[in-house]
Amino acid sequence: MTITLSPRSPSDSKLALHKAIVEDIPAIKEMVDAAYSKYIERIGKPPAPMTEDWDHVLQTYEVLVLRDNERIVGSITCHQDEQTNSLKIDNVVVDPTAQGRGYGYYMINHAEAEAQNQRLPSVTLFTNVKMFENIGFYAKLGFMETDRRMEDGFERVYFCKKLS
């Protein structure tokens, strides 16, 4: 897979995306809390990833961690969604101290490649309507908005990207 990291990325950057293990959970939780805490005031409560039972998630879904020179800088959680016949991204997060370097794009690009490997026609995901930065980011990556609805007490925006 080819990736173009931003100019702010170290030239000696060594990326590795691996299946998360139980020992990665504290780092994932810390990263999720750091990345999502800024949304608590906007939403009025902690975003869903902050209250997730990550032990259960690790047992239920595909959770990958992205390391740059051995440091965990991101994580993506996804699974095959039979209802939409897609690879559904349940969560993608980048450590706030590492944002703006192409790591989110890298993980989503991996999910797209994985969907194609599984012969799935699309990748789907959602975000909170009050996380407007994400809405623009996903649109920039070619995702199309498909729905907005209340779910689990959150107002969510749903996206789909058809794959060729």
CSV table of C-alpha atoms in Angstrom, one decimal:
chain,number,residue,atom,x,y,z
A,1,MET,CA,0.0,0.0,0.0
A,2,THR,CA,1.3,3.4,-0.9
A,3,ILE,CA,1.0,6.3,1.5
A,4,THR,CA,1.9,9.9,1.3
A,5,LEU,CA,2.5,11.3,4.7
A,6,SER,CA,2.3,15.1,5.2
A,7,PRO,CA,5.4,17.2,5.3
A,8,ARG,CA,5.1,17.3,9.1
A,9,SER,CA,5.8,13.6,9.3
A,10,PRO,CA,9.3,12.6,10.3
A,11,SER,CA,11.3,11.4,7.3
A,12,ASP,CA,12.4,8.3,9.3
A,13,SER,CA,8.7,7.4,9.9
A,14,LYS,CA,8.2,3.6,10.0
A,15,LEU,CA,4.5,2.7,10.0
A,16,ALA,CA,3.1,-0.6,11.0
A,17,LEU,CA,-0.6,-1.5,11.2
A,18,HIS,CA,-1.2,-4.6,13.4
A,19,LYS,CA,-4.0,-6.5,15.1
A,20,ALA,CA,-4.4,-5.0,18.6
A,21,ILE,CA,-3.8,-7.2,21.6
A,22,VAL,CA,-5.0,-7.0,25.2
A,23,GLU,CA,-1.9,-5.1,26.2
A,24,ASP,CA,-2.7,-2.3,23.7
A,25,ILE,CA,-6.1,-1.5,25.3
A,26,PRO,CA,-4.7,1.0,27.8
A,27,ALA,CA,-3.0,2.9,25.0
A,28,ILE,CA,-6.1,2.8,22.9
A,29,LYS,CA,-8.3,4.1,25.8
A,30,GLU,CA,-5.8,6.9,26.5
A,31,MET,CA,-5.7,7.9,22.9
A,32,VAL,CA,-9.5,7.8,22.5
A,33,ASP,CA,-10.0,9.9,25.7
A,34,ALA,CA,-7.4,12.5,24.5
A,35,ALA,CA,-8.9,12.7,21.0
A,36,TYR,CA,-12.6,12.7,21.9
A,37,SER,CA,-12.7,14.7,25.2
A,38,LYS,CA,-12.9,18.0,23.2
A,39,TYR,CA,-16.4,16.9,22.0
A,40,ILE,CA,-18.0,16.3,25.4
A,41,GLU,CA,-19.1,19.9,25.8
A,42,ARG,CA,-20.5,20.1,22.2
A,43,ILE,CA,-22.4,16.8,22.5
A,44,GLY,CA,-23.3,17.2,26.2
A,45,LYS,CA,-21.9,13.8,27.2
A,46,PRO,CA,-18.9,11.7,26.4
A,47,PRO,CA,-18.8,10.4,22.8
A,48,ALA,CA,-19.6,6.7,22.4
A,49,PRO,CA,-15.9,5.6,21.9
A,50,MET,CA,-15.0,7.0,25.4
A,51,THR,CA,-17.5,4.7,27.1
A,52,GLU,CA,-16.7,1.7,25.0
A,53,ASP,CA,-15.9,-1.6,26.7
A,54,TRP,CA,-12.6,-2.1,24.8
A,55,ASP,CA,-12.0,-5.6,26.1
A,56,HIS,CA,-15.3,-6.6,24.5
A,57,VAL,CA,-14.6,-4.6,21.3
A,58,LEU,CA,-11.3,-6.4,21.0
A,59,GLN,CA,-13.0,-9.8,21.2
A,60,THR,CA,-15.8,-8.9,18.9
A,61,TYR,CA,-14.4,-6.7,16.1
A,62,GLU,CA,-11.2,-6.3,14.1
A,63,VAL,CA,-9.2,-3.7,16.1
A,64,LEU,CA,-5.9,-2.6,14.6
A,65,VAL,CA,-3.3,-0.2,16.0
A,66,LEU,CA,-1.0,2.0,13.9
A,67,ARG,CA,2.5,2.3,15.2
A,68,ASP,CA,5.0,4.8,13.9
A,69,ASN,CA,8.5,3.8,15.1
A,70,GLU,CA,6.8,1.5,17.7
A,71,ARG,CA,4.7,4.3,19.2
A,72,ILE,CA,0.9,3.8,18.9
A,73,VAL,CA,-0.4,6.8,17.0
A,74,GLY,CA,-3.8,5.5,15.8
A,75,SER,CA,-6.4,2.8,15.9
A,76,ILE,CA,-9.2,1.6,13.7
A,77,THR,CA,-12.0,-0.8,14.5
A,78,CYS,CA,-14.1,-2.4,11.8
A,79,HIS,CA,-16.1,-5.4,10.8
A,80,GLN,CA,-18.1,-6.8,7.9
A,81,ASP,CA,-21.6,-5.5,8.2
A,82,GLU,CA,-24.0,-8.0,6.6
A,83,GLN,CA,-26.9,-5.6,6.8
A,84,THR,CA,-25.2,-3.1,4.4
A,85,ASN,CA,-22.8,-5.6,2.7
A,86,SER,CA,-19.9,-3.3,3.5
A,87,LEU,CA,-16.9,-3.1,5.7
A,88,LYS,CA,-18.1,-0.9,8.5
A,89,ILE,CA,-15.6,1.4,10.3
A,90,ASP,CA,-16.8,1.6,13.9
A,91,ASN,CA,-14.1,3.9,15.1
A,92,VAL,CA,-10.9,5.5,13.7
A,93,VAL,CA,-8.8,7.6,16.0
A,94,VAL,CA,-5.5,9.3,15.8
A,95,ASP,CA,-3.5,10.5,18.9
A,96,PRO,CA,-4.0,14.3,19.0
A,97,THR,CA,-0.3,14.8,19.3
A,98,ALA,CA,0.1,13.0,15.9
A,99,GLN,CA,-2.8,14.4,14.0
A,100,GLY,CA,-2.3,16.1,10.6
A,101,ARG,CA,0.3,13.6,9.4
A,102,GLY,CA,-1.9,11.4,7.2
A,103,TYR,CA,-2.4,8.6,9.8
A,104,GLY,CA,-6.2,8.7,9.6
A,105,TYR,CA,-6.1,8.6,5.8
A,106,TYR,CA,-3.6,5.7,6.0
A,107,MET,CA,-6.0,3.6,8.3
A,108,ILE,CA,-9.1,4.4,6.2
A,109,ASN,CA,-7.1,3.5,3.0
A,110,HIS,CA,-6.3,0.2,4.7
A,111,ALA,CA,-10.0,-0.4,5.4
A,112,GLU,CA,-10.8,0.2,1.8
A,113,ALA,CA,-8.2,-2.2,0.6
A,114,GLU,CA,-9.5,-4.8,3.1
A,115,ALA,CA,-13.0,-4.3,1.9
A,116,GLN,CA,-11.8,-5.0,-1.7
A,117,ASN,CA,-9.9,-8.1,-0.5
A,118,GLN,CA,-13.2,-9.3,1.0
A,119,ARG,CA,-15.0,-8.4,-2.3
A,120,LEU,CA,-17.2,-6.0,-0.5
A,121,PRO,CA,-18.6,-3.1,-2.6
A,122,SER,CA,-18.3,-0.3,-0.1
A,123,VAL,CA,-17.0,1.0,3.2
A,124,THR,CA,-19.4,2.6,5.6
A,125,LEU,CA,-19.0,4.7,8.8
A,126,PHE,CA,-20.7,7.3,10.9
A,127,THR,CA,-19.8,10.2,13.1
A,128,ASN,CA,-21.6,12.5,15.4
A,129,VAL,CA,-23.3,15.5,13.7
A,130,LYS,CA,-21.5,17.8,16.2
A,131,MET,CA,-18.1,16.5,15.2
A,132,PHE,CA,-18.2,18.6,12.1
A,133,GLU,CA,-14.5,18.4,11.4
A,134,ASN,CA,-15.0,14.6,10.7
A,135,ILE,CA,-17.9,15.3,8.3
A,136,GLY,CA,-15.6,17.4,6.1
A,137,PHE,CA,-12.7,14.9,6.4
A,138,TYR,CA,-14.8,12.0,5.3
A,139,ALA,CA,-16.3,14.0,2.4
A,140,LYS,CA,-12.7,14.9,1.3
A,141,LEU,CA,-11.9,11.1,1.2
A,142,GLY,CA,-14.8,10.4,-1.1
A,143,PHE,CA,-17.4,9.3,1.3
A,144,MET,CA,-21.0,10.3,0.6
A,145,GLU,CA,-23.5,11.2,3.3
A,146,THR,CA,-26.3,8.6,3.3
A,147,ASP,CA,-28.4,9.3,6.4
A,148,ARG,CA,-28.8,11.3,9.6
A,149,ARG,CA,-30.6,9.9,12.6
A,150,MET,CA,-30.7,9.5,16.3
A,151,GLU,CA,-29.2,6.3,17.6
A,152,ASP,CA,-28.2,5.3,21.1
A,153,GLY,CA,-28.8,8.8,22.2
A,154,PHE,CA,-26.5,10.4,19.6
A,155,GLU,CA,-27.3,12.3,16.5
A,156,ARG,CA,-25.3,10.5,13.8
A,157,VAL,CA,-24.3,11.2,10.2
A,158,TYR,CA,-23.8,8.0,8.1
A,159,PHE,CA,-21.5,7.8,5.2
A,160,CYS,CA,-20.7,5.3,2.4
A,161,LYS,CA,-17.9,5.1,-0.1
A,162,LYS,CA,-18.4,2.8,-3.1
A,163,LEU,CA,-15.3,1.0,-4.2
A,164,SER,CA,-14.4,0.2,-7.8
